Coordinates of C-alpha atoms and ligand atoms in Angstrom, one line a residue:
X1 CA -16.3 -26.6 86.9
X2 CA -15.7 -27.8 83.5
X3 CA -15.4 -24.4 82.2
X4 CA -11.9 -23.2 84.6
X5 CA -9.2 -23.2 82.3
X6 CA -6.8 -26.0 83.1
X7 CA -3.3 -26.2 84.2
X8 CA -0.6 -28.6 81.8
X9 CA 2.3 -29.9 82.7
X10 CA 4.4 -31.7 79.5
X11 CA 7.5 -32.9 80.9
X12 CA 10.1 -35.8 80.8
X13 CA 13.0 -36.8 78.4
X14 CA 11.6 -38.1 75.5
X15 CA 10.1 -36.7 72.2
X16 CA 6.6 -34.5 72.2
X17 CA 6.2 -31.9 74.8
X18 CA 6.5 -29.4 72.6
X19 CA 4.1 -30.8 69.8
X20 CA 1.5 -31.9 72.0
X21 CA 0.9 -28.1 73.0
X22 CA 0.9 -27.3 69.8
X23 CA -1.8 -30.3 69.2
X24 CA -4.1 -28.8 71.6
X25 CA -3.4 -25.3 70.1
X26 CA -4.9 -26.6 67.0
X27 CA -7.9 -28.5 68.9
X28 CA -8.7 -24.2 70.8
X29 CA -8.1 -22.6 67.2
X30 CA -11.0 -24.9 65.6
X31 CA -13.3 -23.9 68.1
X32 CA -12.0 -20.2 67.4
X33 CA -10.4 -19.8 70.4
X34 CA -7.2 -17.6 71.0
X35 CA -3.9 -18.7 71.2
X36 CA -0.6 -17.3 72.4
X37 CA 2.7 -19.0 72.0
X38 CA 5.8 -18.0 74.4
X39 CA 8.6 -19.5 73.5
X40 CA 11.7 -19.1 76.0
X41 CA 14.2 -21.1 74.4
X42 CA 16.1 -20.6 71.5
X43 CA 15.6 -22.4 68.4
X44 CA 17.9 -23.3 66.0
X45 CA 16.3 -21.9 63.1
X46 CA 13.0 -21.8 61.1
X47 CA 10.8 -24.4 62.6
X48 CA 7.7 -24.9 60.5
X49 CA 5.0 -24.5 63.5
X50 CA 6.5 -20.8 63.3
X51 CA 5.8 -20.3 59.6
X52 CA 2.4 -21.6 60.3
X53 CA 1.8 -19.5 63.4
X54 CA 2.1 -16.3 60.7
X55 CA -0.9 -17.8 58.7
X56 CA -3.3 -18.0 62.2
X57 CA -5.2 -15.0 63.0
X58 CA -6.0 -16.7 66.2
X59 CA -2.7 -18.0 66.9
X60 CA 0.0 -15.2 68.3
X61 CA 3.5 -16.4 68.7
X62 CA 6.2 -14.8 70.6
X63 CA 10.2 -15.9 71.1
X64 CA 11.4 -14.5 74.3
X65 CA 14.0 -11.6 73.4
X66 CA 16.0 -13.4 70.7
X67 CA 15.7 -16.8 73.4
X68 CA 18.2 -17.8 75.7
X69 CA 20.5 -21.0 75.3
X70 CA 22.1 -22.2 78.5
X71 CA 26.0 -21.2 77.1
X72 CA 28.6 -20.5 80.2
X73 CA 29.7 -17.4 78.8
X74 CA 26.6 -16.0 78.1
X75 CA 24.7 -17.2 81.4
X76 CA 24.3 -13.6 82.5
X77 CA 22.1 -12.6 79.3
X78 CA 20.4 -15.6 79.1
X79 CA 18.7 -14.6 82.7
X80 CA 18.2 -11.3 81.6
X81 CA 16.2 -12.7 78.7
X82 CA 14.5 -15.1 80.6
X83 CA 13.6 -12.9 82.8
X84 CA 12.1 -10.5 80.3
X85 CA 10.4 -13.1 78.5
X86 CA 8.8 -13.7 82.2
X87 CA 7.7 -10.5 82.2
X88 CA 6.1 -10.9 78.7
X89 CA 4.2 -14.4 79.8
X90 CA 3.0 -11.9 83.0
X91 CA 1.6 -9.4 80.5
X92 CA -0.2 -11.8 78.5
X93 CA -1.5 -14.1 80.7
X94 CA -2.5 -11.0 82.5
X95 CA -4.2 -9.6 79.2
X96 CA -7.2 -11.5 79.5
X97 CA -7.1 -11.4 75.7
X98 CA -6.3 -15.4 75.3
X99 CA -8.4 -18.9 76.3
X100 CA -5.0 -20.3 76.2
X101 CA -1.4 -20.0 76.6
X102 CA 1.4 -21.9 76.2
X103 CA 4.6 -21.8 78.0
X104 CA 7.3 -23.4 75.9
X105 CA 10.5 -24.5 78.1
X106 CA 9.4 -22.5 81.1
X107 CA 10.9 -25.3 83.3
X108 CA 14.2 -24.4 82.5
X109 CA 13.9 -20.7 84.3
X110 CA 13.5 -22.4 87.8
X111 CA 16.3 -25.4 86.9
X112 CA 18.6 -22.8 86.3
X113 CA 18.0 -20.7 88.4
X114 CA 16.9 -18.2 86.6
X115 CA 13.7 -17.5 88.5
X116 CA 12.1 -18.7 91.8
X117 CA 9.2 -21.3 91.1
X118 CA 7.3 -19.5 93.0
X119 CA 6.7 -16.4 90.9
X120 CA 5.8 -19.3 88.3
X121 CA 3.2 -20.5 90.9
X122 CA 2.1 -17.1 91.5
X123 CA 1.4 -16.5 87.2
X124 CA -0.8 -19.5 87.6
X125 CA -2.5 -19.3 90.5
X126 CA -3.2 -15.2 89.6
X127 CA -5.0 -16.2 85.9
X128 CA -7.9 -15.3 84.8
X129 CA -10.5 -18.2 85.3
X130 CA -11.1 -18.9 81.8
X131 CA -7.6 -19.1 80.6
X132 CA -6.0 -22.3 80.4
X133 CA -2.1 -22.8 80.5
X134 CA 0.5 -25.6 79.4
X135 CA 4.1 -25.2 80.6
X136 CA 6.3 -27.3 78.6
X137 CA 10.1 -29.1 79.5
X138 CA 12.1 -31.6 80.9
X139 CA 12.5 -31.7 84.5
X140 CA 9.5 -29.8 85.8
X141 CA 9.9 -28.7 89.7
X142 CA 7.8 -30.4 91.6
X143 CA 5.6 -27.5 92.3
X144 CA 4.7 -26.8 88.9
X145 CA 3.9 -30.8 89.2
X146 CA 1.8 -29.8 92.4
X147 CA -0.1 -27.1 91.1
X148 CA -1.0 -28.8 87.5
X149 CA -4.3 -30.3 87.2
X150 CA -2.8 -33.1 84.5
X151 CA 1.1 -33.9 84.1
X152 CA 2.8 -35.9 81.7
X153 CA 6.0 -37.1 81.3
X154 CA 6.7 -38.2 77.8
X155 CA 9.2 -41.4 78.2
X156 CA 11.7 -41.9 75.7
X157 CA 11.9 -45.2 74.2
X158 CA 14.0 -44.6 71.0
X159 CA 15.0 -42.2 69.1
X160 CA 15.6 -41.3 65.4
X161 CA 18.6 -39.2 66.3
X162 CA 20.4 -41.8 68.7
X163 CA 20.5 -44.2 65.5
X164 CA 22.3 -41.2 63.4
X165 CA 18.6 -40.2 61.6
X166 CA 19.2 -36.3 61.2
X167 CA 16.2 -34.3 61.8
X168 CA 13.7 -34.0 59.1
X169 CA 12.2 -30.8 58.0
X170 CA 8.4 -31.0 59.0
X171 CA 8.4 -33.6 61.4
X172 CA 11.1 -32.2 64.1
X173 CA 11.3 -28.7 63.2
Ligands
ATP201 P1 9.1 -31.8 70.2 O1 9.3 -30.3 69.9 O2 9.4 -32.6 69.0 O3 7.7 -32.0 70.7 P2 10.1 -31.8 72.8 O4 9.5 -30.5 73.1 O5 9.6 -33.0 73.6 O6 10.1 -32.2 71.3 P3 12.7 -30.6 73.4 O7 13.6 -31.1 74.5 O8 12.1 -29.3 73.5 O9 11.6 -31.8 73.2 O10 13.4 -30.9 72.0 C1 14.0 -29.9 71.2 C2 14.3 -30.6 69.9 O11 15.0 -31.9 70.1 C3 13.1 -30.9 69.0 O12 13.4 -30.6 67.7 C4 12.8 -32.3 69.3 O13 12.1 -32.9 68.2 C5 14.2 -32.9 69.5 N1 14.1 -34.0 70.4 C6 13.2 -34.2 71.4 N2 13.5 -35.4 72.1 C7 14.6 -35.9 71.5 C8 15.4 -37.1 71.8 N3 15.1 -37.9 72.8 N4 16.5 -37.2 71.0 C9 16.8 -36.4 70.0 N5 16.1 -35.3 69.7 C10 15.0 -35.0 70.5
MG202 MG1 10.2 -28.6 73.5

């Protein structure tokens, strides 16, 4: 059953979860394979794997309403866009137009409450065969853990930033 698109689970506190996603985006796009991106957090800015999303035909790259970011004031339109950026990953993943899609920072809908895990499970499990997805963030609930055929929690050991190294253009954004 080599061929049933797998199930990927990047998770834990330290530094890659996003990235390797993107590095096994690029590994599907050289075999010509389609790619679609959902992002639903907000980013600070430009990142460069954005501006190089533009240049892939293969590669289609969306950001969740304008993202959410977790702000107090602002918790009740971060679940609205959540929640519509759930509705987008439905619509995609439902497309059957992709071999793989990537879920950036979906673990934060079920931490905070945003969404039951459960209609998560239910994306997954409801896939078309060939499609493989990765679901990306700290924190993963244990049933995205459970339904995963390969987790990984990347473990931090240092960090640039904790040393006072501001983030460099190109390597983390
Ligand atoms: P990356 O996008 O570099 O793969 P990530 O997806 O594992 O990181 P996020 O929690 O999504 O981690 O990180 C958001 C931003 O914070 C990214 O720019 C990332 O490079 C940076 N970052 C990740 N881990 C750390 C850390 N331990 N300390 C400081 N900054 C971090
Ligand atoms: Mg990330």
């Amino acid at each position: 059953m080599t061929d049933r698109g797998r199930v990927i689970v990047n998770t834990g506190n330290g530094k890659g979860k996003t990235t390797a996603a993107l590095g096994t985006a690029f590994r599907a796009l050289g075999y010509g394979k389609k790619v679609c991106v959902i992002q639903f957090l907000k980013g600070k800015g430009k990142y460069g794997e954005r501006l190089m999303a533009e240049k892939l035909a293969n590669l289609d790259w969306f950001i969740c309403g304008k993202g959410f970011v977790f702000t107090k004031e602002n918790i009740e339109e971060d679940r609205r866009v959540a929640l519509e950026g759930f509705e987008l990953a439905k619509k995609q993943v439902e497309s059957d137009r992709y071999d793989l899609i990537i879920l950036d920072e979906i673990t934060y809908l079920p931490l905070y409450n945003f969404l039951d895990v459960e209609k998560i499970v239910e994306l997954v499990r409801n896939k078309p065969e060939r499609l493989s997805i990765i679901m990306t963030g700290r924190d993963a609930h244990p049933r995205l853990v459970e339904i995963a055929d390969t987790v990984t929690a990347m473990e931090p050991v240092k960090h640039a930033y904790e040393q006072g190294i501001k983030a460099q253009k190109g390597i983390e954004f």
